[in-house]
Amino acid sequence: MITLTGACLCGAVTFTHAAPEKLVRCNCAACRRYGALWAHGPLDAIRIRADGPLIRYTRADLDGPEDGGLVFVSCATCGVTTHWEPATPQGDAPYMAVNGALGEPDVQAALPLRHFDGAESWTFTD
């Protein structure tokens, strides 16, 4: 089992994902700009630690968990986007994602990479 850890540039926000299955490259407008490789998981598998202020940007126009949109979270000090959270409460299996691009290269290389069409079809393309 692989554990993914990562941090923003200044180290004020760190995360641990206990068991990511894959990294996801999404082509929606937000994810393209963030340059993220998302590692999705249930809330109880991911730990976020923030030692400083955060910036929360809600994209309600994006389909997301329960179609309530996503809240992209970034470090207010260095500006790096570390994760996203659901904008609205979810049902039986709440989840979020951390930015796996902030993890160590060897861990990134050990995880399968999938491409997701978040711009059009909301399906995996591979």
Tab-separated table of N, CA and C in Angstrom:
chain	number	residue	atom	x	y	z
A	1	MET	N	0.841	-1.181	0.000
A	1	MET	CA	0.000	0.000	0.000
A	1	MET	C	0.888	1.246	0.000
A	2	ILE	N	0.541	2.196	-0.828
A	2	ILE	CA	1.295	3.438	-0.962
A	2	ILE	C	0.657	4.516	-0.094
A	3	THR	N	1.484	5.299	0.580
A	3	THR	CA	1.015	6.485	1.298
A	3	THR	C	1.566	7.702	0.573
A	4	LEU	N	0.681	8.635	0.255
A	4	LEU	CA	1.068	9.859	-0.438
A	4	LEU	C	1.103	11.004	0.563
A	5	THR	N	2.244	11.678	0.661
A	5	THR	CA	2.357	12.872	1.490
A	5	THR	C	2.777	14.021	0.597
A	6	GLY	N	2.378	15.222	0.972
A	6	GLY	CA	2.737	16.384	0.183
A	6	GLY	C	2.615	17.647	0.996
A	7	ALA	N	3.100	18.723	0.423
A	7	ALA	CA	3.073	20.017	1.104
A	7	ALA	C	3.076	21.127	0.075
A	8	CYS	N	2.548	22.261	0.486
A	8	CYS	CA	2.638	23.451	-0.356
A	8	CYS	C	4.096	23.918	-0.387
A	9	LEU	N	4.396	24.935	-1.143
A	9	LEU	CA	5.774	25.391	-1.321
A	9	LEU	C	6.418	25.846	-0.019
A	10	CYS	N	5.670	26.553	0.823
A	10	CYS	CA	6.245	27.066	2.070
A	10	CYS	C	6.131	26.084	3.223
A	11	GLY	N	5.389	24.992	3.035
A	11	GLY	CA	5.259	23.972	4.067
A	11	GLY	C	4.191	24.228	5.112
A	12	ALA	N	3.428	25.294	4.969
A	12	ALA	CA	2.388	25.605	5.952
A	12	ALA	C	1.202	24.656	5.866
A	13	VAL	N	0.961	24.076	4.694
A	13	VAL	CA	-0.131	23.116	4.520
A	13	VAL	C	0.485	21.792	4.080
A	14	THR	N	0.194	20.744	4.831
A	14	THR	CA	0.674	19.414	4.489
A	14	THR	C	-0.505	18.459	4.452
A	15	PHE	N	-0.314	17.334	3.764
A	15	PHE	CA	-1.361	16.319	3.731
A	15	PHE	C	-0.750	14.932	3.700
A	16	THR	N	-1.567	13.982	4.110
A	16	THR	CA	-1.256	12.564	4.009
A	16	THR	C	-2.494	11.862	3.488
A	17	HIS	N	-2.320	11.064	2.464
A	17	HIS	CA	-3.397	10.238	1.908
A	17	HIS	C	-2.964	8.798	2.134
A	18	ALA	N	-3.727	8.066	2.938
A	18	ALA	CA	-3.316	6.742	3.391
A	18	ALA	C	-3.268	5.687	2.288
A	19	ALA	N	-4.123	5.798	1.283
A	19	ALA	CA	-4.159	4.711	0.298
A	19	ALA	C	-4.699	5.160	-1.049
A	20	PRO	N	-3.999	6.058	-1.737
A	20	PRO	CA	-4.504	6.473	-3.060
A	20	PRO	C	-4.426	5.319	-4.054
A	21	GLU	N	-5.443	5.207	-4.898
A	21	GLU	CA	-5.455	4.158	-5.919
A	21	GLU	C	-4.827	4.619	-7.228
A	22	LYS	N	-4.924	5.940	-7.479
A	22	LYS	CA	-4.434	6.484	-8.741
A	22	LYS	C	-4.307	7.991	-8.605
A	23	LEU	N	-3.688	8.599	-9.608
A	23	LEU	CA	-3.682	10.046	-9.764
A	23	LEU	C	-4.554	10.357	-10.969
A	24	VAL	N	-5.249	11.490	-10.904
A	24	VAL	CA	-6.177	11.861	-11.972
A	24	VAL	C	-5.814	13.237	-12.515
A	25	ARG	N	-5.611	13.303	-13.815
A	25	ARG	CA	-5.405	14.575	-14.513
A	25	ARG	C	-6.742	14.941	-15.138
A	26	CYS	N	-7.331	16.044	-14.691
A	26	CYS	CA	-8.623	16.518	-15.192
A	26	CYS	C	-8.382	17.698	-16.130
A	27	ASN	N	-9.189	17.802	-17.182
A	27	ASN	CA	-9.003	18.880	-18.154
A	27	ASN	C	-10.031	20.005	-18.017
A	28	CYS	N	-10.742	20.085	-16.891
A	28	CYS	CA	-11.679	21.195	-16.707
A	28	CYS	C	-10.881	22.501	-16.560
A	29	ALA	N	-11.557	23.616	-16.657
A	29	ALA	CA	-10.897	24.921	-16.618
A	29	ALA	C	-10.084	25.113	-15.336
A	30	ALA	N	-10.617	24.725	-14.199
A	30	ALA	CA	-9.916	24.917	-12.932
A	30	ALA	C	-8.705	24.005	-12.822
A	31	CYS	N	-8.901	22.725	-13.067
A	31	CYS	CA	-7.799	21.764	-12.889
A	31	CYS	C	-6.654	22.004	-13.857
A	32	ARG	N	-6.975	22.419	-15.094
A	32	ARG	CA	-5.900	22.756	-16.043
A	32	ARG	C	-5.053	23.892	-15.496
A	33	ARG	N	-5.690	24.883	-14.919
A	33	ARG	CA	-4.956	26.045	-14.408
A	33	ARG	C	-4.164	25.720	-13.137
A	34	TYR	N	-4.710	24.836	-12.301
A	34	TYR	CA	-3.998	24.445	-11.086
A	34	TYR	C	-2.855	23.474	-11.386
A	35	GLY	N	-2.914	22.774	-12.508
A	35	GLY	CA	-1.879	21.808	-12.844
A	35	GLY	C	-1.831	20.638	-11.882
A	36	ALA	N	-2.978	20.298	-11.328
A	36	ALA	CA	-3.042	19.282	-10.281
A	36	ALA	C	-3.090	17.868	-10.835
A	37	LEU	N	-2.621	16.950	-10.032
A	37	LEU	CA	-2.809	15.516	-10.220
A	37	LEU	C	-3.592	15.062	-8.987
A	38	TRP	N	-4.885	14.877	-9.135
A	38	TRP	CA	-5.739	14.623	-7.980
A	38	TRP	C	-5.658	13.175	-7.502
A	39	ALA	N	-5.516	13.007	-6.205
A	39	ALA	CA	-5.593	11.706	-5.548
A	39	ALA	C	-6.852	11.738	-4.690
A	40	HIS	N	-7.915	11.107	-5.184
A	40	HIS	CA	-9.203	11.103	-4.496
A	40	HIS	C	-9.214	10.063	-3.392
A	41	GLY	N	-10.045	10.311	-2.398
A	41	GLY	CA	-10.183	9.324	-1.338
A	41	GLY	C	-11.259	9.712	-0.355
A	42	PRO	N	-11.665	8.757	0.459
A	42	PRO	CA	-12.653	9.057	1.493
A	42	PRO	C	-12.051	10.000	2.534
A	43	LEU	N	-12.908	10.778	3.164
A	43	LEU	CA	-12.437	11.765	4.138
A	43	LEU	C	-11.596	11.136	5.246
A	44	ASP	N	-11.915	9.921	5.637
A	44	ASP	CA	-11.173	9.299	6.734
A	44	ASP	C	-9.800	8.759	6.317
A	45	ALA	N	-9.477	8.795	5.021
A	45	ALA	CA	-8.166	8.341	4.547
A	45	ALA	C	-7.197	9.498	4.325
A	46	ILE	N	-7.693	10.728	4.452
A	46	ILE	CA	-6.885	11.905	4.145
A	46	ILE	C	-6.814	12.821	5.361
A	47	ARG	N	-5.609	13.264	5.655
A	47	ARG	CA	-5.383	14.208	6.758
A	47	ARG	C	-4.738	15.466	6.190
A	48	ILE	N	-5.304	16.613	6.549
A	48	ILE	CA	-4.768	17.917	6.146
A	48	ILE	C	-4.314	18.633	7.410
A	49	ARG	N	-3.145	19.239	7.363
A	49	ARG	CA	-2.669	20.073	8.477
A	49	ARG	C	-2.336	21.442	7.909
A	50	ALA	N	-2.924	22.464	8.489
A	50	ALA	CA	-2.664	23.838	8.044
A	50	ALA	C	-2.145	24.646	9.228
A	51	ASP	N	-0.923	25.166	9.094
A	51	ASP	CA	-0.315	25.988	10.137
A	51	ASP	C	-0.400	27.468	9.797
A	52	GLY	N	-1.308	27.808	8.927
A	52	GLY	CA	-1.482	29.200	8.533
A	52	GLY	C	-2.820	29.362	7.846
A	53	PRO	N	-3.095	30.562	7.376
A	53	PRO	CA	-4.380	30.818	6.737
A	53	PRO	C	-4.512	30.117	5.391
A	54	LEU	N	-5.756	29.819	5.051
A	54	LEU	CA	-6.076	29.162	3.789
A	54	LEU	C	-6.950	30.068	2.934
A	55	ILE	N	-6.875	29.857	1.648
A	55	ILE	CA	-7.771	30.516	0.697
A	55	ILE	C	-8.713	29.443	0.182
A	56	ARG	N	-10.013	29.698	0.234
A	56	ARG	CA	-11.008	28.750	-0.258
A	56	ARG	C	-11.743	29.385	-1.425
A	57	TYR	N	-11.726	28.707	-2.549
A	57	TYR	CA	-12.370	29.186	-3.760
A	57	TYR	C	-13.429	28.182	-4.185
A	58	THR	N	-14.687	28.569	-4.135
A	58	THR	CA	-15.789	27.668	-4.460
A	58	THR	C	-16.158	27.794	-5.921
A	59	ARG	N	-16.189	26.645	-6.586
A	59	ARG	CA	-16.641	26.563	-7.979
A	59	ARG	C	-17.962	25.794	-7.988
A	60	ALA	N	-19.044	26.502	-7.767
A	60	ALA	CA	-20.354	25.860	-7.728
A	60	ALA	C	-20.826	25.488	-9.130
A	61	ASP	N	-20.228	26.113	-10.159
A	61	ASP	CA	-20.643	25.811	-11.524
A	61	ASP	C	-20.016	24.526	-12.045
A	62	LEU	N	-19.103	23.933	-11.285
A	62	LEU	CA	-18.513	22.651	-11.675
A	62	LEU	C	-19.362	21.533	-11.104
A	63	ASP	N	-19.594	20.524	-11.901
A	63	ASP	CA	-20.178	19.328	-11.323
A	63	ASP	C	-19.128	18.787	-10.373
A	64	GLY	N	-19.585	18.228	-9.331
A	64	GLY	CA	-18.646	17.666	-8.375
A	64	GLY	C	-19.400	16.758	-7.447
A	65	PRO	N	-18.872	16.538	-6.266
A	65	PRO	CA	-19.555	15.675	-5.322
A	65	PRO	C	-20.996	16.135	-5.119
A	66	GLU	N	-21.913	15.209	-5.409
A	66	GLU	CA	-23.347	15.487	-5.243
A	66	GLU	C	-23.795	16.704	-6.061
A	67	ASP	N	-23.037	17.060	-7.111
A	67	ASP	CA	-23.336	18.203	-7.969
A	67	ASP	C	-23.434	19.512	-7.201
A	68	GLY	N	-22.773	19.602	-6.049
A	68	GLY	CA	-22.797	20.813	-5.245
A	68	GLY	C	-21.583	21.682	-5.453
A	69	GLY	N	-20.709	21.263	-6.335
A	69	GLY	CA	-19.516	22.039	-6.607
A	69	GLY	C	-18.346	21.623	-5.733
A	70	LEU	N	-17.241	22.290	-5.962
A	70	LEU	CA	-16.001	21.988	-5.262
A	70	LEU	C	-15.441	23.245	-4.621
A	71	VAL	N	-14.769	23.073	-3.506
A	71	VAL	CA	-14.036	24.157	-2.863
A	71	VAL	C	-12.557	23.837	-3.024
A	72	PHE	N	-11.856	24.612	-3.829
A	72	PHE	CA	-10.421	24.451	-4.006
A	72	PHE	C	-9.725	25.199	-2.881
A	73	VAL	N	-8.792	24.540	-2.208
A	73	VAL	CA	-8.140	25.109	-1.032
A	73	VAL	C	-6.660	25.318	-1.338
A	74	SER	N	-6.182	26.535	-1.052
A	74	SER	CA	-4.794	26.907	-1.307
A	74	SER	C	-4.190	27.534	-0.065
A	75	CYS	N	-2.892	27.467	0.044
A	75	CYS	CA	-2.160	28.134	1.112
A	75	CYS	C	-2.198	29.640	0.860
A	76	ALA	N	-2.563	30.411	1.862
A	76	ALA	CA	-2.619	31.863	1.711
A	76	ALA	C	-1.228	32.491	1.684
A	77	THR	N	-0.225	31.776	2.133
A	77	THR	CA	1.134	32.318	2.152
A	77	THR	C	1.816	32.169	0.801
A	78	CYS	N	1.833	30.946	0.254
A	78	CYS	CA	2.559	30.723	-1.007
A	78	CYS	C	1.638	30.562	-2.213
A	79	GLY	N	0.329	30.379	-1.986
A	79	GLY	CA	-0.643	30.322	-3.074
A	79	GLY	C	-0.831	28.971	-3.728
A	80	VAL	N	-0.149	27.928	-3.263
A	80	VAL	CA	-0.236	26.614	-3.886
A	80	VAL	C	-1.553	25.927	-3.506
A	81	THR	N	-2.242	25.369	-4.506
A	81	THR	CA	-3.484	24.635	-4.275
A	81	THR	C	-3.143	23.224	-3.800
A	82	THR	N	-3.602	22.894	-2.597
A	82	THR	CA	-3.244	21.633	-1.967
A	82	THR	C	-4.326	20.563	-2.065
A	83	HIS	N	-5.594	20.973	-2.116
A	83	HIS	CA	-6.662	19.985	-2.135
A	83	HIS	C	-7.986	20.618	-2.520
A	84	TRP	N	-8.979	19.776	-2.738
A	84	TRP	CA	-10.347	20.263	-2.866
A	84	TRP	C	-11.228	19.485	-1.915
A	85	GLU	N	-12.308	20.152	-1.519
A	85	GLU	CA	-13.307	19.577	-0.622
A	85	GLU	C	-14.667	19.712	-1.291
A	86	PRO	N	-15.644	18.901	-0.905
A	86	PRO	CA	-16.992	19.096	-1.435
A	86	PRO	C	-17.574	20.401	-0.902
A	87	ALA	N	-18.311	21.105	-1.741
A	87	ALA	CA	-18.921	22.367	-1.325
A	87	ALA	C	-20.167	22.148	-0.481
A	88	THR	N	-20.794	21.001	-0.643
A	88	THR	CA	-21.994	20.681	0.127
A	88	THR	C	-21.822	19.316	0.779
A	89	PRO	N	-22.551	19.052	1.844
A	89	PRO	CA	-22.449	17.733	2.479
A	89	PRO	C	-22.782	16.623	1.489
A	90	GLN	N	-22.141	15.483	1.682
A	90	GLN	CA	-22.331	14.346	0.795
A	90	GLN	C	-23.074	13.239	1.513
A	91	GLY	N	-23.416	12.211	0.760
A	91	GLY	CA	-24.158	11.076	1.288
A	91	GLY	C	-23.303	10.102	2.065
A	92	ASP	N	-23.451	8.831	1.751
A	92	ASP	CA	-22.827	7.760	2.516
A	92	ASP	C	-21.322	7.629	2.325
A	93	ALA	N	-20.781	8.142	1.246
A	93	ALA	CA	-19.350	7.953	0.964
A	93	ALA	C	-18.688	9.287	0.632
A	94	PRO	N	-18.579	10.193	1.616
A	94	PRO	CA	-17.973	11.498	1.322
A	94	PRO	C	-16.500	11.357	0.947
A	95	TYR	N	-16.061	12.162	0.004
A	95	TYR	CA	-14.678	12.112	-0.424
A	95	TYR	C	-14.161	13.500	-0.759
A	96	MET	N	-12.851	13.569	-0.951
A	96	MET	CA	-12.156	14.796	-1.326
A	96	MET	C	-10.957	14.365	-2.154
A	97	ALA	N	-10.087	15.314	-2.502
A	97	ALA	CA	-8.870	14.965	-3.235
A	97	ALA	C	-7.745	15.890	-2.817
A	98	VAL	N	-6.542	15.331	-2.793
A	98	VAL	CA	-5.340	16.118	-2.542
A	98	VAL	C	-4.555	16.220	-3.842
A	99	ASN	N	-3.726	17.238	-3.934
A	99	ASN	CA	-2.931	17.481	-5.134
A	99	ASN	C	-1.671	16.623	-5.095
A	100	GLY	N	-1.745	15.462	-5.744
A	100	GLY	CA	-0.630	14.527	-5.770
A	100	GLY	C	0.609	15.068	-6.447
A	101	ALA	N	0.468	16.139	-7.231
A	101	ALA	CA	1.639	16.756	-7.857
A	101	ALA	C	2.572	17.356	-6.811
A	102	LEU	N	2.086	17.510	-5.584
A	102	LEU	CA	2.902	18.055	-4.502
A	102	LEU	C	3.639	16.959	-3.733
A	103	GLY	N	3.416	15.716	-4.122
A	103	GLY	CA	4.074	14.587	-3.473
A	103	GLY	C	5.441	14.318	-4.072
A	104	GLU	N	6.115	13.340	-3.506
A	104	GLU	CA	7.443	12.965	-3.980
A	104	GLU	C	7.346	12.305	-5.352
A	105	PRO	N	8.285	12.591	-6.263
A	105	PRO	CA	8.240	12.026	-7.610
A	105	PRO	C	8.193	10.501	-7.657
A	106	ASP	N	8.882	9.813	-6.743
A	106	ASP	CA	8.865	8.353	-6.776
A	106	ASP	C	7.492	7.796	-6.412
A	107	VAL	N	6.783	8.463	-5.525
A	107	VAL	CA	5.428	8.039	-5.174
A	107	VAL	C	4.482	8.327	-6.339
A	108	GLN	N	4.631	9.490	-6.965
A	108	GLN	CA	3.810	9.802	-8.151
A	108	GLN	C	4.009	8.741	-9.228
A	109	ALA	N	5.237	8.356	-9.459
A	109	ALA	CA	5.537	7.384	-10.505
A	109	ALA	C	4.977	5.997	-10.193
A	110	ALA	N	4.779	5.693	-8.924
A	110	ALA	CA	4.274	4.380	-8.528
A	110	ALA	C	2.756	4.265	-8.655
A	111	LEU	N	2.073	5.377	-8.848
A	111	LEU	CA	0.609	5.365	-8.947
A	111	LEU	C	0.172	5.445	-10.404
A	112	PRO	N	-0.860	4.684	-10.788
A	112	PRO	CA	-1.382	4.812	-12.147
A	112	PRO	C	-1.936	6.219	-12.382
A	113	LEU	N	-1.795	6.701	-13.603
A	113	LEU	CA	-2.332	8.011	-13.982
A	113	LEU	C	-3.513	7.812	-14.911
A	114	ARG	N	-4.652	8.404	-14.560
A	114	ARG	CA	-5.848	8.354	-15.399
A	114	ARG	C	-6.169	9.770	-15.851
A	115	HIS	N	-6.772	9.895	-17.025
A	115	HIS	CA	-7.190	11.187	-17.568
A	115	HIS	C	-8.704	11.273	-17.513
A	116	PHE	N	-9.186	12.394	-16.991
A	116	PHE	CA	-10.621	12.591	-16.804
A	116	PHE	C	-11.075	13.795	-17.613
A	117	ASP	N	-12.133	13.627	-18.387
A	117	ASP	CA	-12.690	14.716	-19.193
A	117	ASP	C	-13.707	15.494	-18.367
A	118	GLY	N	-13.207	16.443	-17.581
A	118	GLY	CA	-14.069	17.307	-16.777
A	118	GLY	C	-14.569	18.505	-17.545
A	119	ALA	N	-14.119	18.663	-18.791
A	119	ALA	CA	-14.550	19.781	-19.610
A	119	ALA	C	-15.819	19.461	-20.391
A	120	GLU	N	-16.014	18.189	-20.728
A	120	GLU	CA	-17.141	17.831	-21.601
A	120	GLU	C	-17.983	16.684	-21.039
A	121	SER	N	-17.438	15.482	-21.066
A	121	SER	CA	-18.257	14.279	-20.854
A	121	SER	C	-18.340	13.788	-19.411
A	122	TRP	N	-17.466	14.253	-18.540
A	122	TRP	CA	-17.373	13.778	-17.159
A	122	TRP	C	-17.164	12.271	-17.116
A	123	THR	N	-16.239	11.793	-17.965
A	123	THR	CA	-15.870	10.383	-17.984
A	123	THR	C	-14.346	10.277	-18.096
A	124	PHE	N	-13.821	9.129	-17.703
A	124	PHE	CA	-12.405	8.859	-17.908
A	124	PHE	C	-12.185	8.599	-19.396
A	125	THR	N	-11.078	9.077	-19.909
A	125	THR	CA	-10.775	8.920	-21.334
A	125	THR	C	-9.792	7.791	-21.595
A	126	ASP	N	-9.305	7.163	-20.542
A	126	ASP	CA	-8.382	6.031	-20.691
A	126	ASP	C	-8.669	4.972	-19.643
